[in-house]
mmCIF file with all atom_site columns, C-alpha atoms in Angstrom:
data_model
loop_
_atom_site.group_PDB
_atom_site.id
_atom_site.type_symbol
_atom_site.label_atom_id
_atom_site.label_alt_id
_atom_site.label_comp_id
_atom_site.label_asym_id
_atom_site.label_entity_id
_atom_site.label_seq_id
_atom_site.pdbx_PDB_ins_code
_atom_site.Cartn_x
_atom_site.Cartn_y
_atom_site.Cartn_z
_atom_site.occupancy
_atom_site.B_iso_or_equiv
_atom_site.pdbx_formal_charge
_atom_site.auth_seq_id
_atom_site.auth_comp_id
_atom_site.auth_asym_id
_atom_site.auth_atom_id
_atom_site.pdbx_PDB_model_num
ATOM 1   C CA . UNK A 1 1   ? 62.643 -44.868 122.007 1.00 84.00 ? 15  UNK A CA 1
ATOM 2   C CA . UNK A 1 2   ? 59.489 -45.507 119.429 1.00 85.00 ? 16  UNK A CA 1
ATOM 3   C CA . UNK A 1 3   ? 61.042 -47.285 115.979 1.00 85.00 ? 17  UNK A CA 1
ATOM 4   C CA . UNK A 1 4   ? 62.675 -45.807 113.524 1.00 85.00 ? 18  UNK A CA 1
ATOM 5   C CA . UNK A 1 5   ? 62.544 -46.093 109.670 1.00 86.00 ? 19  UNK A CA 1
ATOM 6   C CA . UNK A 1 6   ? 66.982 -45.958 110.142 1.00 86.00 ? 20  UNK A CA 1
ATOM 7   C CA . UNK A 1 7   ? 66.090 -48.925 112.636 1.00 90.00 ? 21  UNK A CA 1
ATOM 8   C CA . UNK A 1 8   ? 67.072 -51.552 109.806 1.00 94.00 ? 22  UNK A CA 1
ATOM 9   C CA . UNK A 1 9   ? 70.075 -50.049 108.444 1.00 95.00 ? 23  UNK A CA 1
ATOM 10  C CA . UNK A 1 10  ? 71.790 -49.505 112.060 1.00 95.00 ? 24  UNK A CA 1
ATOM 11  C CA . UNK A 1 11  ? 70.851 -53.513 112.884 1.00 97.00 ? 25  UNK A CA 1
ATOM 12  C CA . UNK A 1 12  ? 72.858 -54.135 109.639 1.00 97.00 ? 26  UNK A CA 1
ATOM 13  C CA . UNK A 1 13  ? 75.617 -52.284 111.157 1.00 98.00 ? 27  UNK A CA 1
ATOM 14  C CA . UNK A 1 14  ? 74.736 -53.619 114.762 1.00 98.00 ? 28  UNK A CA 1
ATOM 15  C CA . UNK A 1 15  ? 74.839 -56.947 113.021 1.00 98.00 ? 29  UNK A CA 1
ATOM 16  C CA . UNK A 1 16  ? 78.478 -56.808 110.638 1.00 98.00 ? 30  UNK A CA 1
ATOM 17  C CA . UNK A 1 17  ? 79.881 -55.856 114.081 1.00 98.00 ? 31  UNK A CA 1
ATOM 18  C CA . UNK A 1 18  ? 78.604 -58.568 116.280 1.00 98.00 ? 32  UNK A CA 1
ATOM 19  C CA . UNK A 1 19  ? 79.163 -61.295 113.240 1.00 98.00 ? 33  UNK A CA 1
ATOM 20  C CA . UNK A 1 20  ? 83.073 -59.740 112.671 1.00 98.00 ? 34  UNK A CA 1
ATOM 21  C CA . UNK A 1 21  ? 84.254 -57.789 115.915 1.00 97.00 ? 35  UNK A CA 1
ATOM 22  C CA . UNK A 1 22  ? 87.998 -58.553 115.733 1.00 97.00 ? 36  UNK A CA 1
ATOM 23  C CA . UNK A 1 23  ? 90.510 -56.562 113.681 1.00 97.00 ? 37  UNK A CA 1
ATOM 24  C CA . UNK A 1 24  ? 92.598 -59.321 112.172 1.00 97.00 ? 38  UNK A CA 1
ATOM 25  C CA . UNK A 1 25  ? 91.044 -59.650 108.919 1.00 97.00 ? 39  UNK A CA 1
ATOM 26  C CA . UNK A 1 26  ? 91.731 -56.265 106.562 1.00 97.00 ? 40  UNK A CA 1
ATOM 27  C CA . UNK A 1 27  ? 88.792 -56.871 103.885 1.00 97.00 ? 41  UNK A CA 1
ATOM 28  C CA . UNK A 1 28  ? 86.727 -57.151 107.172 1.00 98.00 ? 42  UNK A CA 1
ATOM 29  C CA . UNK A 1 29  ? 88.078 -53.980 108.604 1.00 98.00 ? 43  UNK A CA 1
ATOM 30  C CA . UNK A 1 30  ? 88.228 -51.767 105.185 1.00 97.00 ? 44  UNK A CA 1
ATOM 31  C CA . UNK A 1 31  ? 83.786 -52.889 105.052 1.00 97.00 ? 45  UNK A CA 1
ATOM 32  C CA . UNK A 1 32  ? 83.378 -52.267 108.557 1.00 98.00 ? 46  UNK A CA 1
ATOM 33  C CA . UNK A 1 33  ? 85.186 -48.868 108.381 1.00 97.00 ? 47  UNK A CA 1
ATOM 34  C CA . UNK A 1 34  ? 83.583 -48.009 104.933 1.00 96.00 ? 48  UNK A CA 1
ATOM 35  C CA . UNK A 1 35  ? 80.205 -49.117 105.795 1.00 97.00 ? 49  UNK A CA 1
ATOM 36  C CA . UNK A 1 36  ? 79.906 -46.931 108.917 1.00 97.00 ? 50  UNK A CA 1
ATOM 37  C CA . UNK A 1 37  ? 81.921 -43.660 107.981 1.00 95.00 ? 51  UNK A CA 1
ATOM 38  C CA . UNK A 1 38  ? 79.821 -43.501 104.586 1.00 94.00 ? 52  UNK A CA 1
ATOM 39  C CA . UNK A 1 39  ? 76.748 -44.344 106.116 1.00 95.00 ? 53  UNK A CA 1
ATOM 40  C CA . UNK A 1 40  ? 77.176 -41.786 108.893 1.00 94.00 ? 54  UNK A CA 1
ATOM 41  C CA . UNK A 1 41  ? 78.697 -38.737 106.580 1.00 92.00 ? 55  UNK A CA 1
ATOM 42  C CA . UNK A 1 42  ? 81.917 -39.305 108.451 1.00 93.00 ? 56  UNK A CA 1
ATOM 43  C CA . UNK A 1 43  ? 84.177 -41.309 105.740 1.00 93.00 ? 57  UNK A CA 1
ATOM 44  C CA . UNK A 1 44  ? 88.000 -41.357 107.128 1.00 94.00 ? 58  UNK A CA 1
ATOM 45  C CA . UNK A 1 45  ? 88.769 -40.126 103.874 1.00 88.00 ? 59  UNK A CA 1
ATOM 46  C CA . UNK A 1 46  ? 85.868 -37.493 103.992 1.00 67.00 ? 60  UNK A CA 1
ATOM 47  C CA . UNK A 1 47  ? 87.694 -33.897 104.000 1.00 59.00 ? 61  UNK A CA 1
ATOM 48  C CA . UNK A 1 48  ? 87.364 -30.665 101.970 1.00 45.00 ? 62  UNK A CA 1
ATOM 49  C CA . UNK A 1 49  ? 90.496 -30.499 100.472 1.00 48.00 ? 63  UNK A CA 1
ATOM 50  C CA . UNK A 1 50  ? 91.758 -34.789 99.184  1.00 53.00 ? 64  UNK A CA 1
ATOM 51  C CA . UNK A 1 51  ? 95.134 -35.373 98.705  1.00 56.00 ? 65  UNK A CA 1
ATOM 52  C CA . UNK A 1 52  ? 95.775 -37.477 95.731  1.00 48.00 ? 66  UNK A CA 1
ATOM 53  C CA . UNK A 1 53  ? 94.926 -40.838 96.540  1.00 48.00 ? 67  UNK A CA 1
ATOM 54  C CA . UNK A 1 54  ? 93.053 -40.373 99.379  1.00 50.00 ? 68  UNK A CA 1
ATOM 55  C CA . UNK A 1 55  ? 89.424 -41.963 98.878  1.00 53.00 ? 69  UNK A CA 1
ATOM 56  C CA . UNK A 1 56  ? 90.295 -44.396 96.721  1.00 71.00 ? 70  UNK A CA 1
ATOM 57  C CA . UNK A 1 57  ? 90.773 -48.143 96.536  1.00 82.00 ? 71  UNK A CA 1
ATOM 58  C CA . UNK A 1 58  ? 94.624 -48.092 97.384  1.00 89.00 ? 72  UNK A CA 1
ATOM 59  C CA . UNK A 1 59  ? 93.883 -45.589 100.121 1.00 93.00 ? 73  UNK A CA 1
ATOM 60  C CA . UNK A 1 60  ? 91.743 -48.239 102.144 1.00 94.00 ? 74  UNK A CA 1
ATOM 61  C CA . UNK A 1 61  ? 93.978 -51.007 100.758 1.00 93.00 ? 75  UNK A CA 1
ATOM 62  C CA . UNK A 1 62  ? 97.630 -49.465 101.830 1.00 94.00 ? 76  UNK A CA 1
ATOM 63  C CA . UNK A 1 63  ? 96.584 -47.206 104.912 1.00 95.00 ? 77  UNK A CA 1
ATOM 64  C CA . UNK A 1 64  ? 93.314 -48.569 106.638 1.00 96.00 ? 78  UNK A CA 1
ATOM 65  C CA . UNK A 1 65  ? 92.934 -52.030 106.507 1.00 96.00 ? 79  UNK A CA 1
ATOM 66  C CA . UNK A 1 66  ? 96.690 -52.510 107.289 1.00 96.00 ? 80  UNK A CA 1
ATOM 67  C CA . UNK A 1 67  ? 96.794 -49.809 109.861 1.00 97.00 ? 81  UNK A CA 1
ATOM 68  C CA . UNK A 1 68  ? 93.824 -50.960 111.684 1.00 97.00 ? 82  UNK A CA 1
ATOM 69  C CA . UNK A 1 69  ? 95.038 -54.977 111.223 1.00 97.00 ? 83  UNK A CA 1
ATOM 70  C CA . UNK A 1 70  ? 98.486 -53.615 113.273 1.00 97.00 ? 84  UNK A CA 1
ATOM 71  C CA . UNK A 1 71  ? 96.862 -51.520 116.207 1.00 97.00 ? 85  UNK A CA 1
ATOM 72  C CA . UNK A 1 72  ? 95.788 -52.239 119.554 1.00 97.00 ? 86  UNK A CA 1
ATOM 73  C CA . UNK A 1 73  ? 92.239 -51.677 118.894 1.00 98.00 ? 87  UNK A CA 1
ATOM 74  C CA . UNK A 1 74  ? 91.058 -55.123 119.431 1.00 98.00 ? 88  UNK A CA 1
ATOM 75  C CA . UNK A 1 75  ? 92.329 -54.767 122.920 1.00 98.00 ? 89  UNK A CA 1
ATOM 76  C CA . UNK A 1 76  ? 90.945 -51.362 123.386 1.00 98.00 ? 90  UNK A CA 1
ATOM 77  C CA . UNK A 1 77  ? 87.693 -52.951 122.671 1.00 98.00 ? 91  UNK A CA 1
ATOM 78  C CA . UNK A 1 78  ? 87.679 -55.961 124.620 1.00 97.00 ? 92  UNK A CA 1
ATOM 79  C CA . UNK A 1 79  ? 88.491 -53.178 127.611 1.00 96.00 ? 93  UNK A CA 1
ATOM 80  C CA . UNK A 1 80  ? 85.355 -51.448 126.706 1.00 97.00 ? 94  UNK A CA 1
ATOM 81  C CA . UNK A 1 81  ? 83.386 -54.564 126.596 1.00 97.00 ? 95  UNK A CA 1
ATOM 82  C CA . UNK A 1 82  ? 84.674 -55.514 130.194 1.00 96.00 ? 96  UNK A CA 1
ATOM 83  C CA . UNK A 1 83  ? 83.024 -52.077 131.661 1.00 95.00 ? 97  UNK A CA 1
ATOM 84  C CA . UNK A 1 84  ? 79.588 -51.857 132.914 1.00 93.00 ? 98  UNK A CA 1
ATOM 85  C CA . UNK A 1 85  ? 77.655 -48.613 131.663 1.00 91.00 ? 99  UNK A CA 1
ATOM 86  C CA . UNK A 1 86  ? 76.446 -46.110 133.062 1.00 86.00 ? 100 UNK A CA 1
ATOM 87  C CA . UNK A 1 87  ? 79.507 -46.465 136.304 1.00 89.00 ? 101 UNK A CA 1
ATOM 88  C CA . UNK A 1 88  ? 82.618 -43.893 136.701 1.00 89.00 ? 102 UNK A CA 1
ATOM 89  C CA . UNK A 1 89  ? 85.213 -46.311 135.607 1.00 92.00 ? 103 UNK A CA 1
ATOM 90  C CA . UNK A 1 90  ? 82.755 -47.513 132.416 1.00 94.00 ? 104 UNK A CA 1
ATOM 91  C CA . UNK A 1 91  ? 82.741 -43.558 131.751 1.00 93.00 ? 105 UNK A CA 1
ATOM 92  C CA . UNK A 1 92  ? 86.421 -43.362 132.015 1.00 92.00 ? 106 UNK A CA 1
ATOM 93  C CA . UNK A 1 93  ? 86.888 -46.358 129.597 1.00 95.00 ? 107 UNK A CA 1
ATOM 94  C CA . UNK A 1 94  ? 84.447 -45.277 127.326 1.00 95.00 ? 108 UNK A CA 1
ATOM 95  C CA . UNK A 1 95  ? 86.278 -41.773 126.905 1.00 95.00 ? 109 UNK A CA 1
ATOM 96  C CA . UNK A 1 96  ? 89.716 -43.536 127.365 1.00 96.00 ? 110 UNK A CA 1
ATOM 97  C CA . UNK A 1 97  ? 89.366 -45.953 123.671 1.00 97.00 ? 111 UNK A CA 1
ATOM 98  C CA . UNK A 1 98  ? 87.229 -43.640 122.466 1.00 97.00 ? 112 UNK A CA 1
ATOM 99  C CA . UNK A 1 99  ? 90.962 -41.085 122.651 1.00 96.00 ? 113 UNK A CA 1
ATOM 100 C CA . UNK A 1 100 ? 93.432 -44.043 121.451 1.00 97.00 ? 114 UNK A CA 1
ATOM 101 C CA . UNK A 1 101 ? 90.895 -44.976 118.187 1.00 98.00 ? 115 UNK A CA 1
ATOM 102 C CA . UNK A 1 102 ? 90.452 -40.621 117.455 1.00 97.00 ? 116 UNK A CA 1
ATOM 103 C CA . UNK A 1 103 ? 94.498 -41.128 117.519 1.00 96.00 ? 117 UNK A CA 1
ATOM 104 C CA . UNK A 1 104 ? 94.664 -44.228 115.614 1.00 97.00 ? 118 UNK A CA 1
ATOM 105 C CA . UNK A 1 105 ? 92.615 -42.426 112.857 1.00 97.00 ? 119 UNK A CA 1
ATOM 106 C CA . UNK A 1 106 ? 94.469 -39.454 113.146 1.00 96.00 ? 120 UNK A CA 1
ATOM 107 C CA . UNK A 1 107 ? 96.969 -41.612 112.257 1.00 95.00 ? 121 UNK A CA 1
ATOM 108 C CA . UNK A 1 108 ? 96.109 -42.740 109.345 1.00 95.00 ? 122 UNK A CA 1
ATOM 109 C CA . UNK A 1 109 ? 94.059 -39.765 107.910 1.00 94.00 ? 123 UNK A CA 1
ATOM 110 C CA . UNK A 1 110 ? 95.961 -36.300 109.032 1.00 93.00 ? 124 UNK A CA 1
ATOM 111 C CA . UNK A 1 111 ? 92.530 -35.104 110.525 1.00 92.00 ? 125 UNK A CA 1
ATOM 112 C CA . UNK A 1 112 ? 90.829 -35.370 113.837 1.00 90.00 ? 126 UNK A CA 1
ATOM 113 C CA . UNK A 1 113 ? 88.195 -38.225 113.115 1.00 95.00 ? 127 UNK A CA 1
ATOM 114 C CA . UNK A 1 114 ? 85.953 -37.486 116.517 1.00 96.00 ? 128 UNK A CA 1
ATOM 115 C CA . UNK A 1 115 ? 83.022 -38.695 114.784 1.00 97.00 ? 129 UNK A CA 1
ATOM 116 C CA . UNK A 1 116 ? 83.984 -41.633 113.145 1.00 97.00 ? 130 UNK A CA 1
ATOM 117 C CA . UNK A 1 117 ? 85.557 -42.944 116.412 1.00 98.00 ? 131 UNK A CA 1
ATOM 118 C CA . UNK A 1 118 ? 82.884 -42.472 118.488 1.00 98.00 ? 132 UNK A CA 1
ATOM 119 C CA . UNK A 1 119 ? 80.330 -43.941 115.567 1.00 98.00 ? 133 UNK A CA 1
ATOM 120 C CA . UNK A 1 120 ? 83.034 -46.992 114.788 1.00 98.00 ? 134 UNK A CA 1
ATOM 121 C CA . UNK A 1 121 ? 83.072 -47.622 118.422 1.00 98.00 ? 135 UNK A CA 1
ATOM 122 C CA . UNK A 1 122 ? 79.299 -47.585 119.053 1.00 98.00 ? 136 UNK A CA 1
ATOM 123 C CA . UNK A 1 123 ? 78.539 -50.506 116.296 1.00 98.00 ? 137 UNK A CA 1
ATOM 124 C CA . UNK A 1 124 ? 80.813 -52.763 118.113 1.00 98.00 ? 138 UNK A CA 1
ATOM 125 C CA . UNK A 1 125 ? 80.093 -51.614 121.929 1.00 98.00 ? 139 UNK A CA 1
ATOM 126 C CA . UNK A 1 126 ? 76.541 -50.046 121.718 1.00 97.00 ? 140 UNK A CA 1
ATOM 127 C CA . UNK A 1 127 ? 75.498 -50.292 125.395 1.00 96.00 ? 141 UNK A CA 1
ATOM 128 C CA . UNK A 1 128 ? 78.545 -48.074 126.299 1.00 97.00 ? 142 UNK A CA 1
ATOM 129 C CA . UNK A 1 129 ? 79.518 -45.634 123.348 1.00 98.00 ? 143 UNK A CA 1
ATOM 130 C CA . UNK A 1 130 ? 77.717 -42.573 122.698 1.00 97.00 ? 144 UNK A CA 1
ATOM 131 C CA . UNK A 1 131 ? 77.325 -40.730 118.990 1.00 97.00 ? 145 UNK A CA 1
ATOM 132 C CA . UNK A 1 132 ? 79.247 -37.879 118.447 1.00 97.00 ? 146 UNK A CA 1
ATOM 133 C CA . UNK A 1 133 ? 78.844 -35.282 115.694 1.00 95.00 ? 147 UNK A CA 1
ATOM 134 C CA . UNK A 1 134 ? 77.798 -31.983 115.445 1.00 94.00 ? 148 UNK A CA 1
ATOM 135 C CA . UNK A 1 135 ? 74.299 -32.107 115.465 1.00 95.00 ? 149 UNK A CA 1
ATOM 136 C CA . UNK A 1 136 ? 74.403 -33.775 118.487 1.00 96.00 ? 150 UNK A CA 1
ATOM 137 C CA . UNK A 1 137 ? 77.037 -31.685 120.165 1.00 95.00 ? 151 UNK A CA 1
ATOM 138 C CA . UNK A 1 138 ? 74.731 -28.638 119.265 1.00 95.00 ? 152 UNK A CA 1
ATOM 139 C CA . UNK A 1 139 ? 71.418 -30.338 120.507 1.00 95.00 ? 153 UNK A CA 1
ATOM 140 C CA . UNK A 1 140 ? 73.121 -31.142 123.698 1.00 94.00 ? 154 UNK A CA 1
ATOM 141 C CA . UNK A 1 141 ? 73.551 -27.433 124.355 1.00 91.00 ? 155 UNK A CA 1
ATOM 142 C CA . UNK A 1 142 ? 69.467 -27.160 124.730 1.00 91.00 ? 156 UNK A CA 1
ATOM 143 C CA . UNK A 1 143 ? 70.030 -29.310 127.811 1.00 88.00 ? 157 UNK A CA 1
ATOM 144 C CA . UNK A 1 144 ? 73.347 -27.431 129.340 1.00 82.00 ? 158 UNK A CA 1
ATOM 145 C CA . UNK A 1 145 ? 70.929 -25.801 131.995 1.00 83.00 ? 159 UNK A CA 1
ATOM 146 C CA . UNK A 1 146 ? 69.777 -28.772 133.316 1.00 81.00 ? 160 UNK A CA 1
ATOM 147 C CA . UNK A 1 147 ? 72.865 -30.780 133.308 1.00 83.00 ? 161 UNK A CA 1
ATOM 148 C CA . UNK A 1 148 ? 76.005 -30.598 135.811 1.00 81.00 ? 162 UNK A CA 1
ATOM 149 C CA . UNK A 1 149 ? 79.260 -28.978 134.312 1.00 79.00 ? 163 UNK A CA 1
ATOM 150 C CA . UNK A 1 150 ? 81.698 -31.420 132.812 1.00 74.00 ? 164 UNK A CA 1
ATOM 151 C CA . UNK A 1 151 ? 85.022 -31.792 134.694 1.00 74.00 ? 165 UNK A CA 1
ATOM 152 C CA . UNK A 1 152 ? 87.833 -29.692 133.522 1.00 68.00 ? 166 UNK A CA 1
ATOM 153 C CA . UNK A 1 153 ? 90.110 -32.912 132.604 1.00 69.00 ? 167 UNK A CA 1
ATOM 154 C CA . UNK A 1 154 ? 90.706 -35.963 132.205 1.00 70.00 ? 168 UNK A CA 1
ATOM 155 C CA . UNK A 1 155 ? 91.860 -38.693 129.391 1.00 78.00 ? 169 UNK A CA 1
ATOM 156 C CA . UNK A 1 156 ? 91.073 -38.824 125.806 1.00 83.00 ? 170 UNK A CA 1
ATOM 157 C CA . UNK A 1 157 ? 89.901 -36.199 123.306 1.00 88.00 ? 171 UNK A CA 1
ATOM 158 C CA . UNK A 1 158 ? 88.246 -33.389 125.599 1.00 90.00 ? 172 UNK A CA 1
ATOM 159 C CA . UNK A 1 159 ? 85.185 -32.116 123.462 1.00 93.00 ? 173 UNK A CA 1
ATOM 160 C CA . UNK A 1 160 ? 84.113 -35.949 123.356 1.00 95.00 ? 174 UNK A CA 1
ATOM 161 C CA . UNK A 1 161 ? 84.633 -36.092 127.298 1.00 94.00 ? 175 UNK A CA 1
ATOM 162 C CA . UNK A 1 162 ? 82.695 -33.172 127.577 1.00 93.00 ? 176 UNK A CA 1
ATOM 163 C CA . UNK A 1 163 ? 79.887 -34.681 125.263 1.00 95.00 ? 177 UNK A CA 1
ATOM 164 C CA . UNK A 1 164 ? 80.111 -38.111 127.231 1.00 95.00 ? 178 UNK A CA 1
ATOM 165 C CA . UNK A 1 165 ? 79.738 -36.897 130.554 1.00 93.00 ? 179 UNK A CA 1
ATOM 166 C CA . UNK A 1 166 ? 76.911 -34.824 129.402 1.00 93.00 ? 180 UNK A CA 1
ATOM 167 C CA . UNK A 1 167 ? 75.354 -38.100 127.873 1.00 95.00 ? 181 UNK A CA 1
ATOM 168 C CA . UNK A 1 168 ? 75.336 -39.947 130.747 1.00 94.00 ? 182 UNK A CA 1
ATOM 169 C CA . UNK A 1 169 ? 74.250 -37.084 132.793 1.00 92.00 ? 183 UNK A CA 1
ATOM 170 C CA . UNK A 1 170 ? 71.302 -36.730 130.875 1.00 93.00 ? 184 UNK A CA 1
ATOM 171 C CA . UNK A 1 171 ? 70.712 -40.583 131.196 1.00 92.00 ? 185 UNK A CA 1
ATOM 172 C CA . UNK A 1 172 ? 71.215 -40.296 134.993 1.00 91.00 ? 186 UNK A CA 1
ATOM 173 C CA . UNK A 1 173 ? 68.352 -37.470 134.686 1.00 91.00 ? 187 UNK A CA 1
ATOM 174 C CA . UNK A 1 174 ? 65.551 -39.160 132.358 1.00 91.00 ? 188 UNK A CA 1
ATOM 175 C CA . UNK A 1 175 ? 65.889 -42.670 134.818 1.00 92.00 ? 189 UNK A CA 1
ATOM 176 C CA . UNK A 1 176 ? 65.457 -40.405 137.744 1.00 93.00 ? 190 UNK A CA 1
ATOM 177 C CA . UNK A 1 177 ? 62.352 -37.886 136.963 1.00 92.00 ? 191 UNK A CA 1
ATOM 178 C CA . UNK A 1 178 ? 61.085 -39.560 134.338 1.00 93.00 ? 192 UNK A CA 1
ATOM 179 C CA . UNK A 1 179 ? 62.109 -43.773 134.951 1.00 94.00 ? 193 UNK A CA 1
ATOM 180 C CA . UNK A 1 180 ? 63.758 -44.507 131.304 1.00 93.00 ? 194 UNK A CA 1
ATOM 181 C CA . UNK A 1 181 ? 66.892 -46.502 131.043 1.00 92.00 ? 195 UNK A CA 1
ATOM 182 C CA . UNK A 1 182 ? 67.812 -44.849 127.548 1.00 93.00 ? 196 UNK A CA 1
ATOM 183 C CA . UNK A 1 183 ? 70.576 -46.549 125.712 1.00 94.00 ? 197 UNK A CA 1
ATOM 184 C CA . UNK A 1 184 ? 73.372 -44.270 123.966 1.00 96.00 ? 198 UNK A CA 1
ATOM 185 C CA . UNK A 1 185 ? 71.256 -45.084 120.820 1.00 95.00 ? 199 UNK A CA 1
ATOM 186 C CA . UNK A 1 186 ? 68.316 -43.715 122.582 1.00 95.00 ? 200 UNK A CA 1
ATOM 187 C CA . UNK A 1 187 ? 70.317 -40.422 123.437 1.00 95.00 ? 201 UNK A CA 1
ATOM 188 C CA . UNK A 1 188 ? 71.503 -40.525 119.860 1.00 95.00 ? 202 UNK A CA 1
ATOM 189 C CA . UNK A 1 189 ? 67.362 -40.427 118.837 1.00 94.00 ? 203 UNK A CA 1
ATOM 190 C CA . UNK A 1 190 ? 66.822 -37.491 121.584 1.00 93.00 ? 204 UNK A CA 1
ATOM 191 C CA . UNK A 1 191 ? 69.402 -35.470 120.535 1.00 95.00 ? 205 UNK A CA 1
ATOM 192 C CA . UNK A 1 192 ? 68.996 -35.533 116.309 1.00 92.00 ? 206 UNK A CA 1
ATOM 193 C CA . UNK A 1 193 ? 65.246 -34.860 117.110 1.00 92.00 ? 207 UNK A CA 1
ATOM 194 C CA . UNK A 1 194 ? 66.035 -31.740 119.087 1.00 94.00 ? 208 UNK A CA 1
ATOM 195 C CA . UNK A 1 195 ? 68.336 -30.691 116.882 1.00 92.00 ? 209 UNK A CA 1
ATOM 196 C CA . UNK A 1 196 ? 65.536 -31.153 113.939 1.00 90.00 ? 210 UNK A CA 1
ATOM 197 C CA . UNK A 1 197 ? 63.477 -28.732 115.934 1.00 84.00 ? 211 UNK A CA 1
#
């Protein structure tokens, strides 16, 4: 919960969100969705193998911007925004958009984008979206003893409702034996420092 020297950069993201949250303006979109993938090693372009043309200018020009500009996401957002955090239904939201914008990037890269949806999502709902990658996923494993076993189904991308349950699990367990209210940015901290260790 102490500051952190990435403090600054995330408020710039924090901040692009807050000043532009809709998805109606596609030079908007292609920064926002440059801006965090590239910043958070999880480009919607990034892969091991590029077609031609992914990556490049007309990539984010033909295919993202337009793509985003067209979906639902707006609305998908604006649901999020209506859910209060750390309840069941906020859970199921959360895990709910969090499953339309993996698909929406599917969409428009061929790959599972986990990652970036969960990071994309986070800048513009922060209270409610939790950080997924695979540091986190692994550091969340240290804790797998002390946590209750995520449900066996439900909506959206599994491995991230696995991950988000956990998250607020281990929320629900820091405010009760140890009274923090962590954020999912403060889970986001615990996690990448256990997984330093």
């Amino acid at each position: 919960m102490r500051p952190s020297p990435w403090d600054f950069s995330n408020q710039v993201l924090y901040d692009l969100c807050r000043a532009h949250p809709a998805h109606d303006d596609e030079s908007v979109i292609i920064a926002k969705v440059l801006l965090i993938g590239r910043a958070y090693s999880a480009a919607i372009e990034r892969r091991k193998n590029k077609k031609q043309g992914e990556g490049s200018d007309a990539f984010y020009f033909e295919k993202v911007g337009p793509m985003l500009r067209e979906s639902q996401l707006d609305r998908w957002i604006a649901g999020a925004r209506a859910s209060r955090p750390g309840t069941r239904s906020a859970l199921a939201t959360l895990v709910k958009v969090h499953g339309f914008t993996t698909d929406l990037f599917r969409g428009i890269s061929g790959l599972d984008k986990r990652a970036l949806a969960s990071k994309y999502l986070h800048f513009h709902v922060p209270n409610l979206f939790y950080i997924y990658d695979s540091r986190a996923a692994e550091a969340m494993r240290e804790f797998s003893g002390d946590l209750p076993r995520p449900s066996r189904s439900g909506d959206g991308d599994d491995e991230y409702r696995k991950f988000a349950e956990r998250c607020q699990h281990l929320r629900d367990l820091c405010a009760q034996q140890f009274s923090l209210d962590l954020l999912p940015r403060h889970v986001d901290n615990l996690l990448l420092r256990v997984n330093e260790r």
